[in-house]
Amino acid sequence: MRKQASAEAPANLAFVKYWGKKNSGLRLPANNSISVNLSQAKTSTTIIFDSDFEQDRVILADTQTPAKAEFTLRVSEHLDRLRKLAGAGGVKALVQTQNSFPSGVGIASSASGFAALTTAASAALGLPLDPVVLSSLARLGSGSACRSIPDGFCEWLAGNDDNSSYAVQVAPPDHWDLRILTVVVSEKTKKLSSTDGHALAAASPFFEARLADLPDRLNKVRAAIVARDFKTFGQETEKEAVSFHTIAMTSPIQTADGWFSGAYYWLPESLEIMLAVQNWRAEGLPVYFTLDAGPTVHLICLEQDVETLKRQVKMLENARPGRNWTFLTNAPAIGARVLA
Ligand code: DP6
């Protein structure tokens, strides 16, 4: 048997974050989350199942080098779930995958990666390509991947079991001409993975307070997207980013390297940009920030302001020698697709 398919999926940026799980095996989140798919951050994946292969292999297509053993294992475990559903138990696969952006720096590469992998593998194995089914399956690979399946602005419904936890569309990509200027200030991989961070979240003394705030915040963010109310949307999104990082910074960690009072994903440059955003806003430029689990800062503005914003960020970059930031200008994008 030999079966092959390719798929492409976007990374997504959460405005209301997924942080903490109520079931880590099933990747059931502690709360609903809301995101948008990013047009300039994609993973393309081709998968070949062949009964002559002796093991699963994952190749990073741009360099033609094998992926790290830990990642290959996570892919292989995910493929086991799909093979079981398709009755293709023992058939091993070759996965060729490529990101259009740097990984491990606060752009959700596991989201685009597992959304593309789930879509390509399901297509190759002849599994149903229903978006709800694909979204729950992608979730089992990486939680945030479930939000990269539908198009545009999405909400992940936390659910109570495997079948009730998946993402649905809140609005299509062309609903709102929002721009996300993603500023990658460092390409060094973060020390604490998101998966490890989730497990620590409940140890923060502020976690319960955050969960209590979230139903109201989810309602405000969802309604602001639908109404294209940029001010409410931006304010809630920025408060949410700080709430999520407060949890990360107050969840103590014991690792082989020692004890840490919490995970600090920001770098000095991240904070410099965050402070600048507050000044630019005071000077009349409507812009808000959010950050995921990494130093990358995502600046949210309307299409009409993106060039002005870029000039401001460039000036900040050039204010100190030796800086070399990477910029991605994202628009709301479609979700995962099987490629011809
Ligand atoms: C901070 O989806 O990477 O980006 O389910 O363990 O793979 P796993 O976690 P992951 O967590 C993403 C965390 C976040 C917030 C978000 O995207 O909602």
Coordinates of C-alpha atoms in Angstrom, one line a residue, residues 129-282:
L129 CA -12.5 15.8 6.1
D130 CA -15.4 17.3 8.0
P131 CA -14.0 20.5 9.8
V132 CA -15.4 19.6 13.2
V133 CA -13.8 16.1 13.1
L134 CA -10.5 17.5 11.7
S135 CA -10.5 20.2 14.4
S136 CA -10.9 17.7 17.3
L137 CA -8.3 15.4 15.8
A138 CA -5.8 18.2 15.3
R139 CA -6.4 19.2 19.0
L140 CA -5.0 15.8 20.1
G141 CA -1.7 16.7 18.4
S142 CA -1.5 20.2 19.9
G143 CA -4.4 22.0 21.5
S144 CA -4.1 25.3 19.6
A145 CA -4.0 23.3 16.2
C146 CA -7.7 22.8 16.4
R147 CA -8.1 26.6 15.8
S148 CA -6.1 26.4 12.5
I149 CA -8.7 24.2 10.8
P150 CA -11.7 26.6 10.2
D151 CA -11.2 29.8 8.2
G152 CA -10.7 33.3 9.7
F153 CA -11.6 34.2 13.3
C154 CA -12.2 31.1 15.4
E155 CA -13.3 30.0 18.9
W156 CA -12.2 26.8 20.5
L157 CA -15.1 25.4 22.5
A158 CA -13.5 23.8 25.5
G159 CA -16.0 20.9 25.7
N160 CA -16.1 18.1 28.2
D161 CA -14.8 15.1 26.2
D162 CA -13.0 14.2 23.1
N163 CA -15.9 14.9 20.7
S164 CA -17.1 18.1 22.2
S165 CA -13.8 20.0 22.1
Y166 CA -13.1 21.7 18.8
A167 CA -13.0 25.1 17.1
V168 CA -15.7 26.9 15.1
Q169 CA -15.7 30.0 13.0
V170 CA -16.6 33.3 14.6
A171 CA -16.2 35.3 11.4
P172 CA -14.6 34.7 8.0
P173 CA -11.2 36.2 7.1
D174 CA -12.6 39.0 5.0
H175 CA -14.9 40.1 7.8
W176 CA -12.4 42.6 9.2
D177 CA -9.3 44.3 7.7
L178 CA -7.2 43.7 10.9
R179 CA -3.5 43.4 10.5
I180 CA -1.1 41.6 12.9
L181 CA 2.4 43.0 12.6
T182 CA 4.5 40.1 14.1
V183 CA 7.9 41.3 15.4
V184 CA 10.3 38.5 16.0
V185 CA 13.0 40.0 18.3
S186 CA 15.0 36.8 18.8
E187 CA 15.1 33.5 17.1
K188 CA 16.5 31.7 20.2
T189 CA 14.1 28.9 21.2
K190 CA 12.3 29.5 24.4
K191 CA 13.3 27.5 27.5
L192 CA 9.9 26.3 28.7
S193 CA 7.6 24.7 26.0
S194 CA 3.9 25.5 26.0
T195 CA 3.0 21.9 26.8
D196 CA 5.2 22.2 30.0
G197 CA 3.8 25.6 30.8
H198 CA 0.2 24.4 30.6
A199 CA 0.9 21.8 33.3
L200 CA 2.2 24.5 35.7
A201 CA -0.6 27.0 35.2
A202 CA -2.8 25.8 38.0
A203 CA 0.1 26.3 40.5
S204 CA -0.2 30.1 40.1
P205 CA -2.1 31.7 42.9
F206 CA -3.9 33.9 40.3
F207 CA -5.1 31.0 38.0
E208 CA -8.6 30.7 39.6
A209 CA -9.1 34.5 39.4
R210 CA -8.1 34.4 35.7
L211 CA -10.7 31.6 35.0
A212 CA -13.4 33.6 36.7
D213 CA -12.7 36.6 34.5
L214 CA -12.7 34.7 31.2
P215 CA -16.4 34.1 30.4
D216 CA -16.9 37.9 30.4
R217 CA -13.7 38.5 28.4
L218 CA -14.7 35.8 25.8
N219 CA -18.1 37.5 25.4
K220 CA -16.5 40.9 24.9
V221 CA -13.9 39.8 22.5
R222 CA -16.3 37.7 20.4
A223 CA -18.8 40.5 20.3
A224 CA -16.1 43.1 19.4
I225 CA -15.0 40.9 16.5
V226 CA -18.5 40.6 15.2
A227 CA -19.2 44.3 15.6
R228 CA -15.7 45.3 14.4
D229 CA -15.3 47.4 17.5
F230 CA -11.5 47.9 17.4
K231 CA -11.1 49.7 20.7
T232 CA -12.9 47.2 22.9
F233 CA -11.3 44.4 21.0
G234 CA -7.8 45.8 21.4
Q235 CA -8.2 46.7 25.1
E236 CA -9.5 43.2 26.0
T237 CA -6.8 41.5 23.9
E238 CA -4.0 43.5 25.6
K239 CA -5.4 42.9 29.1
E240 CA -5.7 39.2 28.3
A241 CA -2.1 39.0 27.1
V242 CA -0.9 40.4 30.5
S243 CA -3.3 38.1 32.4
F244 CA -1.8 35.0 30.6
H245 CA 1.8 36.2 31.2
T246 CA 1.0 36.9 34.9
I247 CA 0.0 33.2 35.3
A248 CA 3.2 32.0 33.5
M249 CA 5.4 34.4 35.6
T250 CA 3.8 33.2 38.9
S251 CA 3.8 29.4 38.3
P252 CA 6.9 28.1 40.0
I253 CA 9.1 25.5 38.2
Q254 CA 11.6 23.0 39.3
T255 CA 13.8 21.8 36.5
A256 CA 17.2 20.0 36.2
D257 CA 18.7 23.5 36.1
G258 CA 17.2 24.6 39.4
W259 CA 14.2 26.4 40.8
F260 CA 12.4 29.3 39.0
S261 CA 9.7 31.4 40.5
G262 CA 8.0 31.4 37.1
A263 CA 8.5 31.5 33.3
Y264 CA 9.5 34.8 31.8
Y265 CA 8.8 34.6 28.1
W266 CA 9.5 38.3 27.4
L267 CA 12.9 39.7 26.5
P268 CA 13.9 43.3 27.3
E269 CA 13.2 44.1 23.6
S270 CA 9.6 42.6 24.0
L271 CA 9.0 45.0 26.9
E272 CA 10.5 47.9 25.1
I273 CA 8.0 47.4 22.2
M274 CA 5.1 46.9 24.7
L275 CA 6.0 50.3 26.4
A276 CA 6.3 51.9 23.0
V277 CA 2.9 50.7 22.0
Q278 CA 1.4 52.5 25.0
N279 CA 3.2 55.7 23.9
W280 CA 2.1 55.4 20.2
R281 CA -1.5 54.9 21.4
A282 CA -1.3 58.0 23.5

